[in-house]
Coordinates of C-alpha atoms in Angstrom, one line a residue:
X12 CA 10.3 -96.3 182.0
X13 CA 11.2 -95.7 185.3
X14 CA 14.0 -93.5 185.9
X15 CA 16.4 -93.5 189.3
X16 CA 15.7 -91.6 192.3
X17 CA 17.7 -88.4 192.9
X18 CA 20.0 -90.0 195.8
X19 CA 21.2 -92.5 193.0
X20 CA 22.5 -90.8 190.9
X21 CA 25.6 -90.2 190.7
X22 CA 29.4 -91.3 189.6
X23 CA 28.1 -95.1 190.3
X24 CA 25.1 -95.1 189.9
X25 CA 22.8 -98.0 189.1
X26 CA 19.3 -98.8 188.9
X27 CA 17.1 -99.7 191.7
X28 CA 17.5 -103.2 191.9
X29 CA 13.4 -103.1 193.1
X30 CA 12.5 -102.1 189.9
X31 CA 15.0 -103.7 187.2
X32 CA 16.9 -107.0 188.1
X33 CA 20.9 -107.4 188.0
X34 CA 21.7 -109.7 184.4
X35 CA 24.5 -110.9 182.8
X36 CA 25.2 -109.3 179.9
X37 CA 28.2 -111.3 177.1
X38 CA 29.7 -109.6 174.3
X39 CA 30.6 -112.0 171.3
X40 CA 31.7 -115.2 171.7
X41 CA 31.0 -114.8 175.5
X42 CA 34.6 -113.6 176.3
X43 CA 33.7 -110.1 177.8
X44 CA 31.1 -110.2 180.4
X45 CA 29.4 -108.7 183.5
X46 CA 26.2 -108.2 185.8
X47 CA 24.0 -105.5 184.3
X48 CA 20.9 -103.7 184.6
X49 CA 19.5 -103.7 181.6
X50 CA 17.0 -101.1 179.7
X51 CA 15.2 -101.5 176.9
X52 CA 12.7 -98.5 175.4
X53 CA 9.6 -98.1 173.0
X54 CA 9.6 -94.7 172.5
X55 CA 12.1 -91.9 171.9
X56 CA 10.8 -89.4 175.3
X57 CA 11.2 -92.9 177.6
X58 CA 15.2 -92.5 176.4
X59 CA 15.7 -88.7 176.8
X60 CA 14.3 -89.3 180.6
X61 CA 16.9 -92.2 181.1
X62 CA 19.7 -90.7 179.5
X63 CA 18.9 -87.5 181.7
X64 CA 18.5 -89.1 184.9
X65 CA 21.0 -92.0 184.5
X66 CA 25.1 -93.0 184.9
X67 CA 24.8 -95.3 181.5
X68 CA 26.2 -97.4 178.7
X69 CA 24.7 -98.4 175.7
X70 CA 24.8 -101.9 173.8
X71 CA 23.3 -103.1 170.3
X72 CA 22.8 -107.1 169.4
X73 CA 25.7 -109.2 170.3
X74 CA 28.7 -108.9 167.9
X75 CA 32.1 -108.2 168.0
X76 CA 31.6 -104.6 169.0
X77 CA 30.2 -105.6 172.3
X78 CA 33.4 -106.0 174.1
X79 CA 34.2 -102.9 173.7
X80 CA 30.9 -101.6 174.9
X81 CA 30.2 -103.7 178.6
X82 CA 30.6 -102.0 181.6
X83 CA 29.7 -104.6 184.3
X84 CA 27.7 -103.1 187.8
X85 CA 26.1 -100.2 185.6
X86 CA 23.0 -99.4 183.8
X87 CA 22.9 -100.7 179.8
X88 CA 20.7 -99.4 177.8
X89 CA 20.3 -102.3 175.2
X90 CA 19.1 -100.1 171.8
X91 CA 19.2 -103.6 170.0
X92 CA 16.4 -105.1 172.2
X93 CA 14.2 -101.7 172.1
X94 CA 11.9 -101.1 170.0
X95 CA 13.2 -97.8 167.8
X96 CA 13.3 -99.4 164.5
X97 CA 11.7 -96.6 162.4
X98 CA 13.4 -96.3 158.9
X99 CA 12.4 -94.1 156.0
X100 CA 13.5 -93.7 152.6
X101 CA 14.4 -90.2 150.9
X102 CA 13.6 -90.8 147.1
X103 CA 15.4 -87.3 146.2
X104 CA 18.7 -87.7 147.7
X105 CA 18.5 -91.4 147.9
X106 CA 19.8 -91.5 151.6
X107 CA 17.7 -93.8 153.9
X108 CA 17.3 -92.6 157.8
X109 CA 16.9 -95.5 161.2
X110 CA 16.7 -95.1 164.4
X111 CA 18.7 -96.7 167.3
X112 CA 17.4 -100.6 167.0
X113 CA 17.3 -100.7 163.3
X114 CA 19.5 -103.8 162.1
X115 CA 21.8 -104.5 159.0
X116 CA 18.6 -106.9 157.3
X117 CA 15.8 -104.5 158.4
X118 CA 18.2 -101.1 156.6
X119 CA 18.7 -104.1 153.4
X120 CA 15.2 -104.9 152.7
X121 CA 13.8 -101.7 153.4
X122 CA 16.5 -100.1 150.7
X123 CA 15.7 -103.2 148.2
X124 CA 11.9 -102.1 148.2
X125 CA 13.5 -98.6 146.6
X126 CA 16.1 -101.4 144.3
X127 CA 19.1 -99.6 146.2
X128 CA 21.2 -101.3 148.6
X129 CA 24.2 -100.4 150.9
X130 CA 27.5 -99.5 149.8
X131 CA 29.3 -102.0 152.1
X132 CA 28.1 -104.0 155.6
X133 CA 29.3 -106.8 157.5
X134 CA 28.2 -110.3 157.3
X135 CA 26.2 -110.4 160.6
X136 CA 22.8 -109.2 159.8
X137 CA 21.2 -108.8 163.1
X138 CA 24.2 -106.0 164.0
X139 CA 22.3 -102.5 164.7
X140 CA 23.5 -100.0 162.4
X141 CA 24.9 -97.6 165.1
X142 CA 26.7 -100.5 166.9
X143 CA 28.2 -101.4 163.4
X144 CA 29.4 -98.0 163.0
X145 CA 31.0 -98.3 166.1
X146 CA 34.0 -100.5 165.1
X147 CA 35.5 -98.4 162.1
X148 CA 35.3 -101.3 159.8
X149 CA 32.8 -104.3 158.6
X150 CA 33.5 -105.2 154.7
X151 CA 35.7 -104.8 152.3
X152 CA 36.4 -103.4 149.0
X153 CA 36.0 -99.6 148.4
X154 CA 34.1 -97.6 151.0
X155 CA 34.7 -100.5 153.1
X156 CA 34.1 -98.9 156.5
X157 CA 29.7 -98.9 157.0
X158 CA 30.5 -95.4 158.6
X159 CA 31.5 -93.7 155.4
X160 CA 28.3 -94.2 154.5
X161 CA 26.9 -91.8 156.9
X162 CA 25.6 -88.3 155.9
X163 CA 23.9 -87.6 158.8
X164 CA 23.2 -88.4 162.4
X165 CA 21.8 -87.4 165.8
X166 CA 22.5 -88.7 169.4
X167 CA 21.6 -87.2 172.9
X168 CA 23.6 -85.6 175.4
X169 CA 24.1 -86.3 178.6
X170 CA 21.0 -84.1 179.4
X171 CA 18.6 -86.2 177.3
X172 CA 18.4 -83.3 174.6
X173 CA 18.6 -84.2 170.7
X174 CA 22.5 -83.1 169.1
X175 CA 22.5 -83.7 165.1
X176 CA 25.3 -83.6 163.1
X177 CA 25.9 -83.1 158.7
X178 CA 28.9 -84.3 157.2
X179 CA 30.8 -81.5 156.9
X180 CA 30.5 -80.6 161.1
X181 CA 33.8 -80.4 162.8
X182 CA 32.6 -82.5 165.4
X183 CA 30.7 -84.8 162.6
X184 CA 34.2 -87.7 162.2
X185 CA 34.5 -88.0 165.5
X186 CA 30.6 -88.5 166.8
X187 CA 30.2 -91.2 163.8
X188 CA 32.7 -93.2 164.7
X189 CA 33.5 -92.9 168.6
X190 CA 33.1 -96.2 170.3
X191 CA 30.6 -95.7 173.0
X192 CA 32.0 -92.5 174.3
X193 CA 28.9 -90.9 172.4
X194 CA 25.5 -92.2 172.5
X195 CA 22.9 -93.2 172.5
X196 CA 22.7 -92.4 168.3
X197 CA 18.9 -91.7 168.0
X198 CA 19.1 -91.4 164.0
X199 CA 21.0 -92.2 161.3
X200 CA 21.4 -91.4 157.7
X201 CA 23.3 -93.1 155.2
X202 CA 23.9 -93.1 151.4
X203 CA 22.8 -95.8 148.9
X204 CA 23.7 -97.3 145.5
X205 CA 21.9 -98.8 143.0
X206 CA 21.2 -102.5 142.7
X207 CA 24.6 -104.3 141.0
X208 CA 25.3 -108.1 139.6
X209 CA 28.4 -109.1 140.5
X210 CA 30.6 -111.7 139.2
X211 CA 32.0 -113.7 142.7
X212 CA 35.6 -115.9 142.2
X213 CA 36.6 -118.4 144.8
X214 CA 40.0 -119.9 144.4
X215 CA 42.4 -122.4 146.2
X216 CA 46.0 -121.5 145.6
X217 CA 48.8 -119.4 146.7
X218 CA 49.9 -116.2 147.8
X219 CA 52.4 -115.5 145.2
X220 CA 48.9 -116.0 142.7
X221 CA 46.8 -113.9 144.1
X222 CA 48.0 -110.3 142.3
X223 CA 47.4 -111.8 138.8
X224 CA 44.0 -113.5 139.9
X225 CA 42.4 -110.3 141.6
X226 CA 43.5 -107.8 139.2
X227 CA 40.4 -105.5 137.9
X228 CA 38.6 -106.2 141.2
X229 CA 36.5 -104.4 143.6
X230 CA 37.0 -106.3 146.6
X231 CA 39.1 -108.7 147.4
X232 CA 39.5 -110.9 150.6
X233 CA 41.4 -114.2 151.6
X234 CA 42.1 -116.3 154.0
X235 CA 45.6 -118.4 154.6
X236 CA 46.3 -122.1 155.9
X237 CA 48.6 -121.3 159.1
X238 CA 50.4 -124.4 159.4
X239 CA 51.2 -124.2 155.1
X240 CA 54.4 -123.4 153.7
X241 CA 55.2 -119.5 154.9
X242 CA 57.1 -118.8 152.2
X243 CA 54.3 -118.8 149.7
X244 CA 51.3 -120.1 151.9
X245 CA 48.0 -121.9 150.5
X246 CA 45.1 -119.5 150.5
X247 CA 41.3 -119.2 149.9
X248 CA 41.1 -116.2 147.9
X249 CA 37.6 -114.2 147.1
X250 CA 37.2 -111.8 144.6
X251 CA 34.4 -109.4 143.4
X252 CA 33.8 -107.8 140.2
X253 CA 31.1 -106.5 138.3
X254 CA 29.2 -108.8 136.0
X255 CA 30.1 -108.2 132.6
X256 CA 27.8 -110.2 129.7
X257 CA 28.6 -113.4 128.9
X258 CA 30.1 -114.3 131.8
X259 CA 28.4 -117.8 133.3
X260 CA 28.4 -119.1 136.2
X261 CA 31.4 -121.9 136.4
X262 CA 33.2 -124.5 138.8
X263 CA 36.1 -126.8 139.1
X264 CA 37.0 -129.0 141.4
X265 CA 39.8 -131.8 141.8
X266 CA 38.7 -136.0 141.0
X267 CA 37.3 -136.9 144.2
X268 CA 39.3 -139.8 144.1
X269 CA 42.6 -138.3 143.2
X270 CA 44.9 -137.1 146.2
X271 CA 44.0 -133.4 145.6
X272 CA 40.4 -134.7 146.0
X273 CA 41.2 -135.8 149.6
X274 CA 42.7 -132.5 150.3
X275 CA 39.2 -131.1 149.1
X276 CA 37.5 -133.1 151.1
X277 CA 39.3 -131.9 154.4
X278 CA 38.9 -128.5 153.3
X279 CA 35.2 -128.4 152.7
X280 CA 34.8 -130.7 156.2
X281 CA 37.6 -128.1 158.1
X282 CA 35.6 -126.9 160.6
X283 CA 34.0 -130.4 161.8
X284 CA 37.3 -132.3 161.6
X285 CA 39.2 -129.6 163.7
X286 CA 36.5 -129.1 166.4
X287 CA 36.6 -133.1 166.8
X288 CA 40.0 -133.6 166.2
X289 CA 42.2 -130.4 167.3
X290 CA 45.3 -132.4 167.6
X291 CA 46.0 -133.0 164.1
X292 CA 45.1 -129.2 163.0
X293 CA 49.0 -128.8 161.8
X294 CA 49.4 -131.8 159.9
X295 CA 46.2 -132.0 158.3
X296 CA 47.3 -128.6 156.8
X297 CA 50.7 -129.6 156.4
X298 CA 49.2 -132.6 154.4
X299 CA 46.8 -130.6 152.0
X300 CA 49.8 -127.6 151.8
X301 CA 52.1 -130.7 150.0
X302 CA 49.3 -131.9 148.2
X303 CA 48.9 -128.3 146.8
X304 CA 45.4 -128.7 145.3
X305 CA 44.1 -125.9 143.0
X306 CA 40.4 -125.0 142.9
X307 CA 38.0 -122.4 141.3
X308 CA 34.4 -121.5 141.4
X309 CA 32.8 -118.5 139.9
X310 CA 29.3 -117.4 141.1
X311 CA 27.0 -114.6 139.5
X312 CA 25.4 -112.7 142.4
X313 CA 21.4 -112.0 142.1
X314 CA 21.3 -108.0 141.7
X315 CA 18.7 -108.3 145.0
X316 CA 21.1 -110.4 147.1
X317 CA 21.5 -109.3 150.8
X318 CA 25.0 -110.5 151.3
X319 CA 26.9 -110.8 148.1
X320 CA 29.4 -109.3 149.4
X321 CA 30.2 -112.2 152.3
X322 CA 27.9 -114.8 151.0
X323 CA 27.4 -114.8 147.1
X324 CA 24.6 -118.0 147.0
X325 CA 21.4 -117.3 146.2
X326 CA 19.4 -116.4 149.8
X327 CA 20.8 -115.6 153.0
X328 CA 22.2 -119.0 154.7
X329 CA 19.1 -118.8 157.4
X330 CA 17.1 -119.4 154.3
X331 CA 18.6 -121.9 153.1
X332 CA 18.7 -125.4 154.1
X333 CA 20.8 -126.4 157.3
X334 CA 24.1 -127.8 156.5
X335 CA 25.4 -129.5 159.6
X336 CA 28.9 -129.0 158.2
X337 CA 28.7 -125.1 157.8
X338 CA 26.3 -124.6 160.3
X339 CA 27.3 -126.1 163.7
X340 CA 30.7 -125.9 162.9
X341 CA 31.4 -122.2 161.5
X342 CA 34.0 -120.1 163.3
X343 CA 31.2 -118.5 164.8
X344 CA 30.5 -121.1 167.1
X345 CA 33.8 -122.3 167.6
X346 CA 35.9 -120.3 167.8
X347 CA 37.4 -116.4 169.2
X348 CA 38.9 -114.2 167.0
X349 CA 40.8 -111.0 167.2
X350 CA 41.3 -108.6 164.5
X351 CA 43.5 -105.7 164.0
X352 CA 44.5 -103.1 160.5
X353 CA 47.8 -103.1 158.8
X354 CA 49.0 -101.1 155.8
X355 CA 47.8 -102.7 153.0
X356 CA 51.1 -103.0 151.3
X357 CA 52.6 -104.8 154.0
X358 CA 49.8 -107.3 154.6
X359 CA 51.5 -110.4 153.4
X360 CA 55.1 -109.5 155.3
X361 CA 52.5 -109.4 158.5
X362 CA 50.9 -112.7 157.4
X363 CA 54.3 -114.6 157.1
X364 CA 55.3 -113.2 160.3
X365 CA 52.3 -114.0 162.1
X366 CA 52.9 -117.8 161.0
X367 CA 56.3 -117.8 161.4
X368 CA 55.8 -116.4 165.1
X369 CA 53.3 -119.9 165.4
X370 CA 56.0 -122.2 165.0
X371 CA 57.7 -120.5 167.6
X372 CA 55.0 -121.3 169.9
X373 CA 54.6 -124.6 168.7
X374 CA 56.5 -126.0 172.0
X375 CA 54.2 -123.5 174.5
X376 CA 51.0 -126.2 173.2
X377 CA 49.0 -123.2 171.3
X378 CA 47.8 -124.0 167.8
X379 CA 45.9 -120.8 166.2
X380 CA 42.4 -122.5 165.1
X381 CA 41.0 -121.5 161.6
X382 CA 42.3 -119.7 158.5
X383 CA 44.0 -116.2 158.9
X384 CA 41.6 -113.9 157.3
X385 CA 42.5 -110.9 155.4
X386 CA 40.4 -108.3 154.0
X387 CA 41.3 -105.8 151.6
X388 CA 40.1 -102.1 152.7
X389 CA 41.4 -100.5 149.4
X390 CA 40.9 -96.9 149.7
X391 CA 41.3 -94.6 152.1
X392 CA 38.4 -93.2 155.0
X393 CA 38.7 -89.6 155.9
X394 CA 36.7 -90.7 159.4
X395 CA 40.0 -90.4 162.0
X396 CA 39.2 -93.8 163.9
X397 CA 38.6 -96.1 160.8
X398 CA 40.6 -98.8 160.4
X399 CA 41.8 -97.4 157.1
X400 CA 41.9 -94.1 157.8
X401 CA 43.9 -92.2 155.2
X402 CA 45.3 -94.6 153.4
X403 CA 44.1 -98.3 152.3
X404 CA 44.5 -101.3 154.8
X405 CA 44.2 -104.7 155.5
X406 CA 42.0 -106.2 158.4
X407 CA 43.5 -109.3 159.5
X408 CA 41.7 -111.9 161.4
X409 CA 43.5 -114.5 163.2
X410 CA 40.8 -117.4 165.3
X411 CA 42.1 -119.4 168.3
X412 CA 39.9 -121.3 170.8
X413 CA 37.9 -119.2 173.1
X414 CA 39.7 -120.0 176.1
X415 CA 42.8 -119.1 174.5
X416 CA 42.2 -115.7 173.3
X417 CA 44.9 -114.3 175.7
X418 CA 47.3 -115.6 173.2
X419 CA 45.8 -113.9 170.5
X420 CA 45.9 -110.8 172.2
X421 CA 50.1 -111.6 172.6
X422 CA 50.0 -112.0 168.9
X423 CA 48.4 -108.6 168.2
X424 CA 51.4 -107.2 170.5
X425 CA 54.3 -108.7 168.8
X426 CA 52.1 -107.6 165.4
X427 CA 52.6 -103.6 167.3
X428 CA 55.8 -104.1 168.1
X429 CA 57.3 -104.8 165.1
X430 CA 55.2 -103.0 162.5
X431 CA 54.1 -99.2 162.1
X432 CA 50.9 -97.8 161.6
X433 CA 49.0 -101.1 163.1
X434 CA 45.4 -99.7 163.9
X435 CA 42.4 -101.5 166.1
X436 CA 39.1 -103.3 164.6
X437 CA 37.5 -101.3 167.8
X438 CA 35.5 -104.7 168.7
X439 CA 37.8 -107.6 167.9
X440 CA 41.4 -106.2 169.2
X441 CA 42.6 -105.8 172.8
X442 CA 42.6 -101.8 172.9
X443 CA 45.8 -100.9 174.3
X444 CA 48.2 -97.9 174.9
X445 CA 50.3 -98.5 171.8
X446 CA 47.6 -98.1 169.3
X447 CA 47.9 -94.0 170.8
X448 CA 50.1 -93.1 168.0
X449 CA 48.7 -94.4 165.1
X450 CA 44.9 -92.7 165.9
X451 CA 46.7 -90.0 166.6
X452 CA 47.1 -89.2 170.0
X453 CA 47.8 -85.3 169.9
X454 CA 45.0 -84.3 167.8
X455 CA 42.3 -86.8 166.6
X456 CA 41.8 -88.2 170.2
X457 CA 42.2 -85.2 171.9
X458 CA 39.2 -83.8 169.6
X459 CA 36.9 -87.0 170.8
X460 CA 37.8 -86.2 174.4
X461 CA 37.1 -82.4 174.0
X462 CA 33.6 -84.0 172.2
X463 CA 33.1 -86.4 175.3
X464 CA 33.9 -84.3 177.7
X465 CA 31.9 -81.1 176.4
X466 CA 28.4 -83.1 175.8
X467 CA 28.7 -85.0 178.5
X468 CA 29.8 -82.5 181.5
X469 CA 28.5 -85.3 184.1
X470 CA 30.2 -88.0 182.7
X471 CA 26.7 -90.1 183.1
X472 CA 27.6 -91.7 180.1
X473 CA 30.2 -94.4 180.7
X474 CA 32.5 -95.8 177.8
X475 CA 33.8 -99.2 177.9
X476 CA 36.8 -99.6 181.2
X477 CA 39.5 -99.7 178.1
X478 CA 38.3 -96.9 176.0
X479 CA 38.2 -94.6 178.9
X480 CA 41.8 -95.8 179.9
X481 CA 43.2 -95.5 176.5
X482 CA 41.9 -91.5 175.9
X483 CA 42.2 -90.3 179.0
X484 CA 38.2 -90.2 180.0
X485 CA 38.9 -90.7 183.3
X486 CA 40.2 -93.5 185.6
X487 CA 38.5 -97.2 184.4
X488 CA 35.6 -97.8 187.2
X489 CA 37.3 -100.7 188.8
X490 CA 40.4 -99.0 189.4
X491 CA 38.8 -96.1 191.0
X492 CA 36.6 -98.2 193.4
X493 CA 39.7 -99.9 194.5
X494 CA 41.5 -96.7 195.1
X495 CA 38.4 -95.6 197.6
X496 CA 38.8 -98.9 199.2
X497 CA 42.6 -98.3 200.0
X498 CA 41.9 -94.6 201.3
X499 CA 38.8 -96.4 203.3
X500 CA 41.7 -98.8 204.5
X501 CA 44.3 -95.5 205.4

């Protein structure tokens, strides 16, 4: 690894352009974006050196947590594309330990040699586990943020030397969960459970159903028509609970020739018929919402399954065979999506608001693409940035089309202004000033800047433009270069 000359380092630095070429570098869904030098590593001393020598960001794979992380005209150090995927297994206290580039299937399979698996995780298996930790969040249930997980973990300073933290440090909360303003994480140790069968229920029905239906679960999540009725809205609702005996497998489903069979068949074909026809998004659903179909399938997960928490079929779905419908036409591909916490008690008054607020906008031509998905973080995280710190939440995710994500980001504003206690999903939510008081402004995120600010005395490590805006880590890059070109000007 070849690290920058003396005379380039520096508040700007960047790498020598003779030895590492300028690349675009997109977060998710190829919204945030910028020209990069990127770095990639194959052995722990080859990072000290470039942490040591370099002004620096650092990125995992491609998710939602990289818009938070890009910092365009700077050196990334890309920990998903290295090659520091060591893990090992502690058969005493059951935790398992990765390094930097270790992803969500690599920590699942390894664990599932051991017939453990992870307490929670989010459905996007090539995520590195530190760049999943980053977002506060990712599943649902109990223990539904990955970083609670966590009983140990280590990360260099901005002098390339080692810092590791227990659960139970001071400074432990804050360097788990912290969003790019510490890193790179080196190592990390998490918890594990023992392998679990679960019994998976899908329904189709309504809101006012769904506290009946997912009583004695463990997780719950679902997701709401838009353009249904508001008042009690048609819903997809999943439910997980363990397997108890006797309980089979099970499914029913409307006569495919009746009317709620129609409204089945637009359901199951959503994502196809709304890519190809956008236009009649609202009356399709306004169509299946009067036709009020009613649906239920029940799946019992395999005890070795890697997502049965997301995805309850046997095998992951790149296993499986393609399904043009699922496949090509998934959110994923189609669509941007933004994602903010709410108490969990007041999940469905934000729901009905956020549709009622779509109507409004009906005349201004924006129609929100996709369900409004809602997952249920039931108990509390004592991690200070987690989406459900302190109390349980809901993570709502609302979809529109990519070019339209601006709108979204109006939505999560109106969302702030009118409810309390609204906090970030650190990689799908425009981070702005008013989310200060509900992370705590005073204490919690004056701790993380003491934290930054004392590990990294340089400042070579660069957090993302918005995170160093919104705790005070010094003016966002862009801004400052444009203030030396004014005084240049005076």
């Amino acid at each position: 690894m070849r690290i920058l000359p003396e005379f380039m380092r520096g508040e700007n630095a960047t790498a020598d352009s003779g030895a590492v070429a300028k690349e675009r570098l997109d977060a998710w869904m190829k919204v945030f974006f910028g020209e990069v030098y990127k770095h990639r590593f194959d052995a722990d001393q080859n990072l000290s050196e470039f942490v040591s020598g370099n002004d620096y960001f650092c990125v995992g794979q491609s998710h939602s947590y990289n818009g938070i992380q890009i910092v365009p005209g700077l050196n990334a150090a890309m920990m998903g594309a290295s090659a520091l995927d060591a893990t090992s297994f502690d058969p005493v206290t059951r935790t398992i330990t990765c390094g930097p580039s270790t992803t969500i299937e690599q920590l699942k399979r390894e664990l599932l040699k051991h017939e453990r698996k992870m307490f929670n995780s989010g459905n996007y298996m090539a995520q590195t586990v530190p760049g999943a930790l980053v977002t506060g969040t990712h599943g649902y249930g109990a223990r539904a943020t990955m970083a609670d997980g966590v009983t140990a973990l280590t990360f260099l300073d901005g002098n390339g030397r080692e810092v590791s933290l227990k659960r139970g440090d001071p400074d432990f909360p804050y360097a788990v969960l912290s969003f790019g303003t510490v890193g790179p994480i080196t190592s990390v140790t998490l918890e594990s459970a023992p392998l679990e069968s679960f019994q998976s229920d899908a329904w189709i029905t309504r809101l006012s159903k769904k506290p009946a239906l997912k009583k004695g679960s463990v997780a719950t999540s679902w997701a709401v028509v838009p353009y249904s009725n508001p008042s009690d809205p048609l819903i997809m609702l999943h439910t997980l609970r363990p397997a108890r005996e006797g309980k089979r497998a099970k499914q029913h489903r409307p006569n495919v020739f009746s009317m709620a069979g129609l409204a089945m068949f637009i359901i199951e074909r959503y994502w196809a018929i709304d890519r190809m026809f956008p236009k009649l998004r609202r009356s399709l659903q306004r169509l299946v919402d009067r036709i009020d179909v009613r649906s239920h399938r029940r799946t019992i997960t395999d005890p070795a399954d890697l997502d049965y928490l997301y995805d309850p079929e046997p095998l992951l779905k790149s296993q499986r065979s393609p399904d043009i419908l699922t496949g090509f036409f998934s959110t994923t591909h189609t669509a941007y999506n933004l994602a903010f916490h709410v108490p969990l008690e007041r999940a469905d008054e934000v729901v009905r608001f956020i549709m009622l607020e779509l109507e409004q906008w009906r005349p201004l031509g924006f129609y929100l693409k996709s369900l409004i998905g809602v997952r249920e973080l039931s108990d509390a995280s004592p991690l200070p940035f987690a989406g459900n710190f302190g109390r349980p939440t809901a993570a709502i995710d609302v979809f529109a089309d990519t070019r339209d994500f601006a709108w979204l980001e109006r939505l999560q504003r109106e969302v702030l202004t009118y409810f309390d206690d609204v906090r970030p999903h650190w990689g799908k939510s425009a981070i702005v000033g008013e989310f200060a008081t509900s992370l705590g402004k005073d204490t919690h995120m004056a701790k993380l800047r003491e934290l930054y600010q004392r590990h990294y005395p340089r400042a070579n490590l660069k957090p993302n433009e918005r995170v160093r805006r919104l705790f005070g880590l010094g003016e966002p890059m862009a801004s400052a270069s444009i203030a030396k070109v004014r005084e240049g000007d005076d």
